[in-house]
Coordinates of C-alpha atoms in Angstrom, one line a residue:
M1423 CA 59.2 23.5 12.8
S1424 CA 60.5 26.8 14.0
F1425 CA 58.9 28.7 16.7
R1426 CA 57.5 31.8 14.0
S1427 CA 56.0 29.4 12.1
N1428 CA 54.2 28.1 14.1
L1429 CA 53.0 30.9 14.9
L1430 CA 51.5 31.5 11.5
R1431 CA 50.4 27.9 11.6
A1432 CA 48.2 28.7 14.6
S1433 CA 47.3 32.4 12.4
A1434 CA 45.7 30.8 9.8
L1435 CA 43.0 28.9 12.3
K1436 CA 40.1 30.5 13.7
P1437 CA 40.3 32.9 15.8
V1438 CA 39.3 31.0 18.9
A1439 CA 41.1 27.7 17.9
A1440 CA 44.8 30.6 16.9
L1441 CA 44.0 32.2 20.3
S1442 CA 44.6 28.4 22.4
L1443 CA 47.3 27.4 19.5
A1444 CA 49.6 30.8 19.8
M1445 CA 49.3 30.0 23.5
A1446 CA 50.5 26.9 23.7
L1447 CA 53.5 27.2 22.3
L1448 CA 54.4 30.6 24.2
L1449 CA 53.5 28.9 27.4
G1450 CA 54.3 25.8 26.0
S1451 CA 52.7 22.2 26.2
A1452 CA 51.7 22.1 30.1
A1453 CA 49.3 25.3 28.8
I1454 CA 47.2 22.8 26.8
L1455 CA 44.0 22.6 29.2
P1456 CA 41.2 19.8 28.7
G1457 CA 39.1 20.2 26.1
V1458 CA 41.0 22.7 24.8
A1459 CA 41.5 21.4 20.5
R1460 CA 45.0 20.8 19.7
A1461 CA 46.2 22.3 16.0
E1462 CA 46.9 18.7 14.5
D1463 CA 43.1 17.8 16.1
I1464 CA 41.6 20.9 14.1
V1465 CA 40.0 19.7 10.8
A1466 CA 38.0 21.1 7.5
E1467 CA 34.7 19.7 7.3
T1468 CA 34.2 17.2 4.5
P1469 CA 30.8 18.0 3.0
I1470 CA 28.8 15.0 1.8
S1471 CA 25.7 15.7 0.0
L1472 CA 23.2 14.3 -1.7
S1473 CA 25.4 14.8 -5.1
D1474 CA 27.6 11.8 -3.5
Q1475 CA 24.5 9.9 -2.4
T1476 CA 25.0 6.3 -4.7
G1477 CA 22.1 4.8 -3.6
V1478 CA 19.2 5.0 -0.6
A1479 CA 17.2 2.5 0.6
I1480 CA 14.3 3.1 3.4
T1481 CA 12.1 0.6 5.8
I1482 CA 8.8 2.5 7.2
Y1483 CA 7.1 0.7 10.0
N1484 CA 3.8 2.0 11.0
Q1485 CA 4.6 3.8 13.5
D1486 CA 6.1 6.9 13.0
L1487 CA 9.5 5.9 12.2
A1488 CA 11.5 4.5 9.3
L1489 CA 15.3 2.5 8.8
V1490 CA 17.0 5.1 6.4
R1491 CA 20.0 3.1 4.5
D1492 CA 22.0 6.2 3.3
Q1493 CA 25.3 5.0 1.2
R1494 CA 27.2 8.5 -0.4
K1495 CA 31.0 8.1 -2.1
I1496 CA 33.1 10.5 0.7
A1497 CA 36.8 11.5 0.3
L1498 CA 38.6 10.4 3.4
T1499 CA 42.5 11.5 4.7
A1500 CA 45.1 9.3 7.3
G1501 CA 44.2 10.6 10.1
L1502 CA 40.9 12.9 11.3
N1503 CA 38.6 13.4 9.6
D1504 CA 35.4 16.0 9.5
L1505 CA 32.4 14.0 7.5
A1506 CA 29.6 16.3 7.5
F1507 CA 26.8 14.2 5.9
A1508 CA 24.2 17.2 5.0
D1509 CA 20.8 16.5 4.1
V1510 CA 19.8 13.8 6.2
S1511 CA 16.5 13.5 7.8
A1512 CA 15.6 16.5 9.9
L1513 CA 13.5 14.0 12.3
M1514 CA 16.5 11.3 12.8
R1515 CA 17.9 10.4 15.9
P1516 CA 21.1 10.8 16.3
E1517 CA 21.2 8.0 18.7
T1518 CA 20.8 5.1 16.7
A1519 CA 23.4 6.6 14.1
L1520 CA 25.4 3.6 12.5
L1521 CA 28.9 4.1 10.3
R1522 CA 30.1 1.4 8.1
V1523 CA 33.2 1.7 5.3
D1524 CA 34.0 -0.1 2.6
G1525 CA 37.5 0.1 2.1
A1526 CA 39.2 1.7 4.7
K1527 CA 39.1 1.5 8.4
V1528 CA 37.1 3.9 10.3
T1529 CA 36.9 5.1 14.0
V1530 CA 34.0 7.2 15.5
R1531 CA 35.6 9.5 18.2
E1532 CA 32.2 11.7 18.2
Q1533 CA 29.0 12.7 15.9
N1534 CA 27.0 16.0 16.4
F1535 CA 23.9 16.7 14.6
N1536 CA 23.4 20.1 13.8
F1537 CA 19.8 20.7 12.8
D1538 CA 19.5 24.2 13.6
L1539 CA 18.6 25.5 10.2
L1540 CA 19.2 28.2 8.7
T1541 CA 16.7 31.1 8.0
P1542 CA 16.5 35.2 8.5
E1543 CA 15.4 35.3 12.2
K1544 CA 18.3 32.9 13.1
L1545 CA 20.8 34.6 11.1
L1546 CA 19.9 37.7 13.3
E1547 CA 20.1 35.4 16.2
K1548 CA 23.1 33.8 16.2
S1549 CA 24.6 37.2 15.5
V1550 CA 24.0 39.3 18.8
G1551 CA 26.9 40.3 20.5
R1552 CA 28.7 40.4 16.7
K1553 CA 29.4 43.2 13.9
V1554 CA 27.4 43.6 10.8
R1555 CA 26.7 46.1 8.2
V1556 CA 23.2 48.1 7.5
I1557 CA 22.9 49.6 4.0
T1558 CA 20.8 52.2 3.1
T1559 CA 19.3 54.0 -0.2
N1560 CA 18.6 57.3 -1.2
Y1561 CA 15.5 56.7 -3.5
A1562 CA 16.4 60.2 -5.1
T1563 CA 19.9 59.7 -5.8
G1564 CA 20.5 55.9 -5.5
A1565 CA 23.3 56.5 -3.5
E1566 CA 23.9 53.3 -1.2
T1567 CA 25.2 54.5 2.5
T1568 CA 27.4 51.5 4.1
E1569 CA 27.8 51.5 8.2
D1570 CA 29.1 49.3 10.7
A1571 CA 26.3 48.0 13.3
I1572 CA 26.8 45.8 16.4
V1573 CA 23.3 43.3 16.6
L1574 CA 22.7 44.1 20.3
S1575 CA 19.1 41.8 20.5
A1576 CA 17.1 39.8 18.0
S1577 CA 14.3 39.1 20.9
G1578 CA 11.0 40.2 19.3
G1579 CA 13.4 42.5 17.0
V1580 CA 16.1 43.3 15.7
V1581 CA 17.9 46.1 18.1
L1582 CA 20.9 47.5 16.4
K1583 CA 23.4 50.0 17.9
I1584 CA 25.0 51.6 15.4
G1585 CA 28.0 54.2 16.0
D1586 CA 26.6 56.8 18.8
R1587 CA 22.9 55.7 19.3
I1588 CA 20.3 52.7 19.4
E1589 CA 18.2 51.6 16.7
T1590 CA 15.4 49.2 17.1
T1591 CA 14.8 48.7 13.8
S1592 CA 17.4 48.9 11.2
P1593 CA 17.5 51.4 9.0
G1594 CA 18.8 49.9 5.8
R1595 CA 19.7 46.2 5.2
I1596 CA 21.8 44.0 7.6
V1597 CA 24.5 42.4 5.1
F1598 CA 25.9 39.5 7.4
D1599 CA 29.8 38.8 6.2
E1600 CA 29.2 34.9 7.2
V1601 CA 27.2 32.8 8.4
P1602 CA 27.3 31.6 12.1
P1603 CA 29.3 28.5 12.1
N1604 CA 26.4 26.4 13.8
L1605 CA 24.2 27.3 11.6
R1606 CA 23.2 25.2 8.7
A1607 CA 21.4 25.2 5.8
R1608 CA 20.1 21.6 5.5
P1609 CA 19.9 19.0 8.5
T1610 CA 23.7 17.5 8.7
L1611 CA 24.9 15.0 10.5
V1612 CA 29.3 15.9 11.3
I1613 CA 31.0 12.7 12.2
D1614 CA 34.7 13.0 13.7
A1615 CA 36.6 10.2 13.0
N1616 CA 39.9 8.3 12.5
S1617 CA 40.7 7.6 8.9
D1618 CA 43.6 4.4 8.7
T1619 CA 44.2 5.1 4.5
A1620 CA 43.0 8.7 2.4
G1621 CA 41.0 8.3 -0.6
T1622 CA 38.0 7.5 -1.8
A1623 CA 35.4 4.9 -0.3
T1624 CA 32.0 3.8 -0.1
A1625 CA 30.2 4.8 2.8
Q1626 CA 26.3 3.7 4.1
L1627 CA 25.3 6.0 7.6
S1628 CA 22.1 4.1 8.5
Y1629 CA 19.4 6.0 11.2
L1630 CA 16.5 5.4 12.7
T1631 CA 14.5 8.6 12.0
G1632 CA 10.5 10.3 11.8
G1633 CA 8.1 11.9 9.7
L1634 CA 8.0 8.8 7.2
N1635 CA 4.0 7.2 7.4
W1636 CA 2.6 4.9 5.3
A1637 CA -0.8 3.4 5.5
A1638 CA -2.7 0.7 2.9
D1639 CA -6.1 2.2 0.9
Y1640 CA -7.7 0.1 -0.7
V1641 CA -10.6 0.7 -4.1
A1642 CA -12.8 -1.4 -4.3
S1643 CA -15.6 -1.5 -6.7
L1644 CA -18.9 -4.1 -6.7
S1645 CA -20.8 -6.0 -10.0
P1646 CA -23.8 -4.9 -10.8
D1647 CA -25.1 -8.5 -9.0
E1648 CA -22.9 -7.4 -5.7
K1649 CA -21.7 -11.5 -6.1
S1650 CA -18.2 -10.3 -6.4
L1651 CA -15.8 -6.7 -6.6
D1652 CA -12.4 -5.7 -8.4
I1653 CA -10.1 -4.5 -5.5
D1654 CA -6.7 -2.3 -6.2
G1655 CA -4.3 -1.9 -3.4
W1656 CA -2.3 1.2 -3.0
V1657 CA 0.4 2.2 -0.6
T1658 CA 0.1 6.3 1.0
L1659 CA 3.5 7.4 1.6
T1660 CA 3.9 10.8 3.1
N1661 CA 7.2 12.2 4.0
Q1662 CA 8.0 15.0 6.5
S1663 CA 10.8 14.0 7.3
G1664 CA 12.8 17.2 6.3
T1665 CA 14.7 15.6 3.2
T1666 CA 14.4 14.3 -0.2
Y1667 CA 14.6 10.2 -1.1
R1668 CA 15.8 9.6 -4.8
D1669 CA 15.3 7.3 -6.5
A1670 CA 15.2 4.9 -3.0
K1671 CA 14.1 1.5 -2.5
L1672 CA 11.2 1.3 -0.5
Q1673 CA 10.0 -1.3 2.1
L1674 CA 7.1 -1.2 4.0
V1675 CA 7.0 -3.4 7.2
A1676 CA 2.9 -3.9 8.5
G1677 CA 3.0 -5.0 11.9
D1678 CA 3.9 -3.7 15.5
V1679 CA 7.1 -3.1 16.6
H1680 CA 8.1 -2.8 20.1
R1681 CA 10.0 0.5 21.4
V1682 CA 10.4 0.8 24.4
Q1683 CA 9.9 4.4 25.4
E1684 CA 11.2 5.9 21.9
A1685 CA 14.7 4.3 22.5
M1686 CA 16.6 2.2 20.5
M1687 CA 14.5 -0.3 18.8
K1688 CA 16.7 -4.1 17.6
T1689 CA 16.5 -3.8 13.4
M1690 CA 17.0 -7.1 11.6
D1691 CA 19.1 -6.1 8.5
A1692 CA 0.3 -21.6 -4.7
V1693 CA -1.3 -22.6 -7.6
A1694 CA -4.7 -21.3 -7.3
A1695 CA -7.6 -22.9 -6.7
A1696 CA -10.3 -21.9 -9.3
P1697 CA -9.1 -20.3 -13.2
A1698 CA -9.6 -17.1 -12.7
P1699 CA -6.2 -14.5 -12.8
M1700 CA -4.6 -14.5 -9.2
A1701 CA -4.2 -10.9 -7.5
E1702 CA -1.2 -8.7 -9.6
Q1703 CA 1.2 -8.1 -6.8
A1704 CA 3.3 -4.5 -7.2
M1705 CA 5.0 -5.6 -4.2
T1706 CA 6.5 -8.4 -3.2
E1707 CA 5.8 -9.7 0.4
Q1708 CA 8.0 -11.8 3.0
S1709 CA 7.5 -12.9 6.5
L1710 CA 10.2 -10.9 8.9
F1711 CA 10.1 -12.2 12.2
E1712 CA 6.4 -12.3 13.7
Y1713 CA 6.0 -9.1 10.6
H1714 CA 5.5 -8.7 6.8
L1715 CA 7.5 -6.6 4.4
Y1716 CA 6.6 -5.7 1.6
T1717 CA 8.9 -4.9 -0.8
L1718 CA 8.5 -2.2 -4.1
G1719 CA 10.3 -3.7 -7.0
R1720 CA 11.2 -0.8 -9.1
P1721 CA 13.0 2.4 -7.2
T1722 CA 10.4 5.5 -6.3
T1723 CA 11.6 8.9 -5.0
I1724 CA 10.1 10.1 -2.2
A1725 CA 10.3 14.2 -2.2
E1726 CA 9.8 16.4 1.1
N1727 CA 6.8 17.3 2.3
Q1728 CA 4.9 15.1 -0.5
T1729 CA 2.3 12.2 -0.3
K1730 CA 2.5 9.5 -2.9
Q1731 CA 0.9 6.2 -3.8
V1732 CA 2.7 3.3 -4.6
A1733 CA 0.7 0.4 -6.5
L1734 CA 0.5 -2.6 -3.9
L1735 CA -2.0 -5.0 -5.6
S1736 CA -4.8 -5.9 -7.9
A1737 CA -7.5 -8.3 -8.0
T1738 CA -11.1 -9.1 -10.0
S1739 CA -13.0 -11.0 -9.5
V1740 CA -13.3 -11.7 -5.6
P1741 CA -16.1 -13.9 -4.5
V1742 CA -18.7 -11.6 -1.9
D1743 CA -21.3 -12.3 0.0
K1744 CA -23.3 -9.6 1.2
E1745 CA -25.8 -9.8 4.1
F1746 CA -28.2 -8.0 6.4
R1747 CA -27.5 -8.5 10.1
F1748 CA -29.7 -6.9 13.2
T1749 CA -27.9 -7.7 16.5
N1750 CA -29.1 -7.6 20.4
L1751 CA -32.8 -7.2 18.9
T1752 CA -34.2 -8.1 22.5
A1753 CA -30.9 -9.2 24.4
R1754 CA -31.7 -6.1 27.3
G1755 CA -35.1 -8.0 27.8
Y1756 CA -34.3 -11.9 29.6
T1757 CA -35.1 -10.9 33.0
Y1758 CA -37.3 -8.1 32.9
D1759 CA -39.8 -7.0 30.7
I1760 CA -38.9 -4.7 27.7
G1761 CA -42.7 -4.4 25.4
D1762 CA -42.0 -3.5 22.0
Q1763 CA -39.2 -2.0 20.6
E1764 CA -38.3 0.8 17.8
R1765 CA -37.7 -0.5 14.7
V1766 CA -34.4 -0.6 13.3
N1767 CA -32.8 -0.9 9.8
A1768 CA -30.8 -3.7 9.0
T1769 CA -26.3 -2.8 8.9
V1770 CA -25.5 -4.6 5.9
Y1771 CA -21.8 -6.6 6.0
V1772 CA -19.8 -7.4 2.6
S1773 CA -17.5 -10.3 3.1
F1774 CA -14.9 -12.0 1.1
V1775 CA -12.2 -14.8 2.2
N1776 CA -8.4 -13.3 1.0
D1777 CA -7.3 -16.8 -0.5
D1778 CA -6.2 -18.2 -3.7
A1779 CA -9.5 -19.0 -4.3
S1780 CA -11.0 -15.9 -4.1
H1781 CA -8.2 -14.6 -6.1
M1782 CA -6.5 -12.9 -3.1
G1783 CA -4.2 -14.7 -1.2
M1784 CA -1.3 -11.9 -0.1
P1785 CA -1.3 -10.7 3.7
L1786 CA -2.8 -7.2 3.6
P1787 CA -1.6 -5.0 5.8
K1788 CA -3.9 -2.6 7.9
G1789 CA -6.2 0.4 6.5
T1790 CA -9.4 1.6 5.1
I1791 CA -11.5 -0.5 2.2
R1792 CA -13.7 2.4 0.2
V1793 CA -16.4 0.1 -1.9
Y1794 CA -18.1 1.4 -5.4
K1795 CA -20.8 0.3 -7.5
A1796 CA -22.0 2.2 -10.8
D1797 CA -26.1 2.8 -10.8
G1798 CA -28.1 2.3 -13.7
D1799 CA -26.9 5.3 -15.3
G1800 CA -23.5 3.6 -15.6
Q1801 CA -21.6 6.3 -12.7
V1802 CA -19.6 5.3 -10.2
Q1803 CA -21.4 6.3 -7.0
F1804 CA -19.5 5.9 -2.9
V1805 CA -21.3 3.3 -1.1
G1806 CA -19.2 2.9 2.0
E1807 CA -16.0 2.3 3.1
D1808 CA -14.5 0.4 7.2
A1809 CA -11.2 0.2 8.4
I1810 CA -9.3 -3.4 8.2
D1811 CA -7.1 -5.0 10.6
H1812 CA -3.7 -6.5 9.2
T1813 CA -5.4 -9.4 7.5
P1814 CA -3.1 -12.4 7.4
K1815 CA -3.9 -15.2 3.9
N1816 CA -6.8 -17.3 4.6
E1817 CA -8.7 -15.0 7.0
D1818 CA -12.4 -13.6 6.2
V1819 CA -12.6 -9.9 5.8
R1820 CA -16.1 -8.0 6.1
L1821 CA -16.6 -4.6 5.8
T1822 CA -19.7 -2.8 8.0
L1823 CA -21.0 -0.8 4.6
G1824 CA -23.6 0.8 6.8
Q1825 CA -27.5 1.2 7.5
A1826 CA -30.2 -1.4 5.0
F1827 CA -32.7 2.2 3.6
D1828 CA -35.0 -0.3 2.9
V1829 CA -34.6 -3.7 5.4
T1830 CA -36.1 -2.7 9.2
A1831 CA -37.1 -5.4 12.2
H1832 CA -39.6 -4.4 14.8
A1833 CA -38.7 -6.3 17.7
R1834 CA -41.1 -7.1 21.0
Q1835 CA -41.9 -9.0 23.9
T1836 CA -45.2 -11.0 24.1
K1837 CA -44.2 -12.9 27.3
Y1838 CA -42.4 -13.0 30.6
E1839 CA -42.5 -14.5 33.6
K1840 CA -40.2 -14.7 37.0
I1841 CA -40.2 -18.4 37.9
S1842 CA -38.0 -17.8 40.3
D1843 CA -35.5 -15.9 42.3
S1844 CA -32.6 -17.0 39.3
V1845 CA -34.4 -18.6 36.7
Y1846 CA -36.7 -16.5 33.9
E1847 CA -38.4 -17.3 30.9
S1848 CA -39.7 -14.7 27.9
A1849 CA -40.3 -14.7 24.6
Y1850 CA -40.4 -12.7 21.6
E1851 CA -41.8 -11.9 18.5
V1852 CA -39.4 -10.4 15.0
E1853 CA -40.8 -8.7 12.0
F1854 CA -39.1 -8.4 8.9
K1855 CA -39.8 -6.6 6.7
N1856 CA -38.5 -5.8 3.2
A1857 CA -39.1 -3.2 0.6
K1858 CA -36.9 -4.3 -1.7
K1859 CA -38.1 -5.9 -5.7
E1860 CA -36.5 -9.1 -5.1
P1861 CA -36.0 -11.1 -1.6
V1862 CA -33.4 -11.4 0.8
T1863 CA -32.1 -13.0 3.7
V1864 CA -31.7 -11.6 6.9
V1865 CA -29.0 -12.5 10.0
L1866 CA -30.4 -12.5 13.6
V1867 CA -27.3 -12.5 16.2
E1868 CA -29.1 -12.4 19.9
D1869 CA -26.3 -12.8 23.3
V1870 CA -28.0 -15.0 25.9
P1871 CA -27.3 -14.7 29.3
G1872 CA -26.1 -17.1 31.7
T1873 CA -27.3 -20.6 30.9
W1874 CA -30.1 -21.3 28.4
K1875 CA -32.7 -22.9 26.8
I1876 CA -35.0 -22.2 23.5
L1877 CA -38.6 -23.9 24.4
S1878 CA -39.6 -22.7 21.0
E1879 CA -38.4 -21.0 17.6
S1880 CA -39.8 -20.7 14.1
A1881 CA -35.9 -20.7 12.6
K1882 CA -33.1 -23.4 14.0
H1883 CA -30.8 -21.3 15.2
E1884 CA -26.7 -21.6 14.7
E1885 CA -25.3 -21.4 18.5
V1886 CA -21.8 -19.6 17.3
N1887 CA -20.6 -19.6 21.0
S1888 CA -21.8 -20.0 24.5
N1889 CA -23.4 -17.3 24.9
R1890 CA -24.8 -16.0 21.2
L1891 CA -27.2 -17.3 18.7
R1892 CA -27.6 -16.8 15.4
W1893 CA -31.4 -17.4 13.0
E1894 CA -31.7 -16.7 9.1
V1895 CA -34.6 -15.3 8.0
T1896 CA -35.8 -15.5 4.5
V1897 CA -38.3 -11.6 3.9
P1898 CA -39.7 -12.6 0.4
A1899 CA -39.6 -8.4 -1.7
E1900 CA -41.4 -6.0 -1.4
G1901 CA -43.3 -8.0 2.1
S1902 CA -42.5 -9.6 5.8
T1903 CA -41.9 -12.4 7.9
K1904 CA -42.2 -12.6 11.3
F1905 CA -40.0 -15.5 13.6
N1906 CA -40.7 -15.9 16.9
Y1907 CA -39.1 -17.5 19.4
A1908 CA -39.0 -18.6 23.7
V1909 CA -35.8 -19.3 25.9
R1910 CA -35.3 -19.5 29.6
V1911 CA -32.4 -18.1 31.2
R1912 CA -31.2 -19.2 34.1
Y1913 CA -28.4 -17.0 36.3

């Protein structure tokens, strides 16, 4: 190629690149300094938009973390390519990006994540020192006047130099000739890569991102006799990552994945005993390392700035146990005289077993279970909610729903004696009252310190562990029952 042709080639490039190339041609190759792009290294960006997307899969974790696998068709040229993946997550962690291309050998040289998005304020800010046009309109005649101006500042308002005057407020519309190259309409990852061939290929861009979260929510309905419940599980997804994932394959990981100071993490690419129907699983579940992976069996679109719910499971006629419990009514008085205590209301628990026999049996992600029951008129009323942790199959689920209005207890210490410096004897009376129209069984749990011995009791205790005792006491309808026990404690 002739010297004149080379100069013409240089003039077609961007101003900075053209000047660098022209200097090189005039002064020789030695004039090209380190860091100054050579002409053969300057290539036009290849835009890769969502219209080129052929598939997307998302795995969302519990900790504001998601793995995105974005598959798109790309047009390659032999040699250098600037592949501009638009509409990636605005909260992507670019250090985790991984590009794989089918049908071509592509070597990534560098990548740039451009998340400085185009806004009127940013457009002014990036135009400081550049020429713009100011168009004013004569409202009487409708005539427009155009003046050239230089943007001097865009901090706290615009400052323009128009001719020989400085304007601190624009007298008209500001018109820009072009968008500064470092501003993007959408978050874009530009990958500088070398390809061994030209043509169309399929690329998968994988990366970790924030801004995607999920949580499990459960809605349960108690039967009229409070012996069973129907439960529906939902996955609530929130997308604040800055882009939309259309027709995505959705997977969720339940479990706490270890992360080191937000650094890149390593990723890893029965019959029921009862005849009642089992839980219908809208999502399938499998083990993944020490976690559980839930997969939605159909694609779903997760729009930007959207919260949506996806069905997780549905189960009917799950047997439940209801419990009225009092805890540590007397535990503070084993080493001193406590006298009478205040009346307290029972805490109400509802529990079930997450197993096949209970028509459940699917590992339950942590979340909130909200319980409802129909009133006498058939209107559904909210009766309480509780949070559960990740619950494996065959484990118990116990929900704290609130305080029982009609079931109360009043405890008092009837005896206190210090036998020695380390031995104490005390006795207690607990009166349980039940204002309901049906009898109830209450549970009393006491944590007894040191080495203990029950001296007497009006109901047989159960040893939950070495320092926890449990009693069950039946209280008649609209009546009361007194329970007594005495204990010796040695420290």
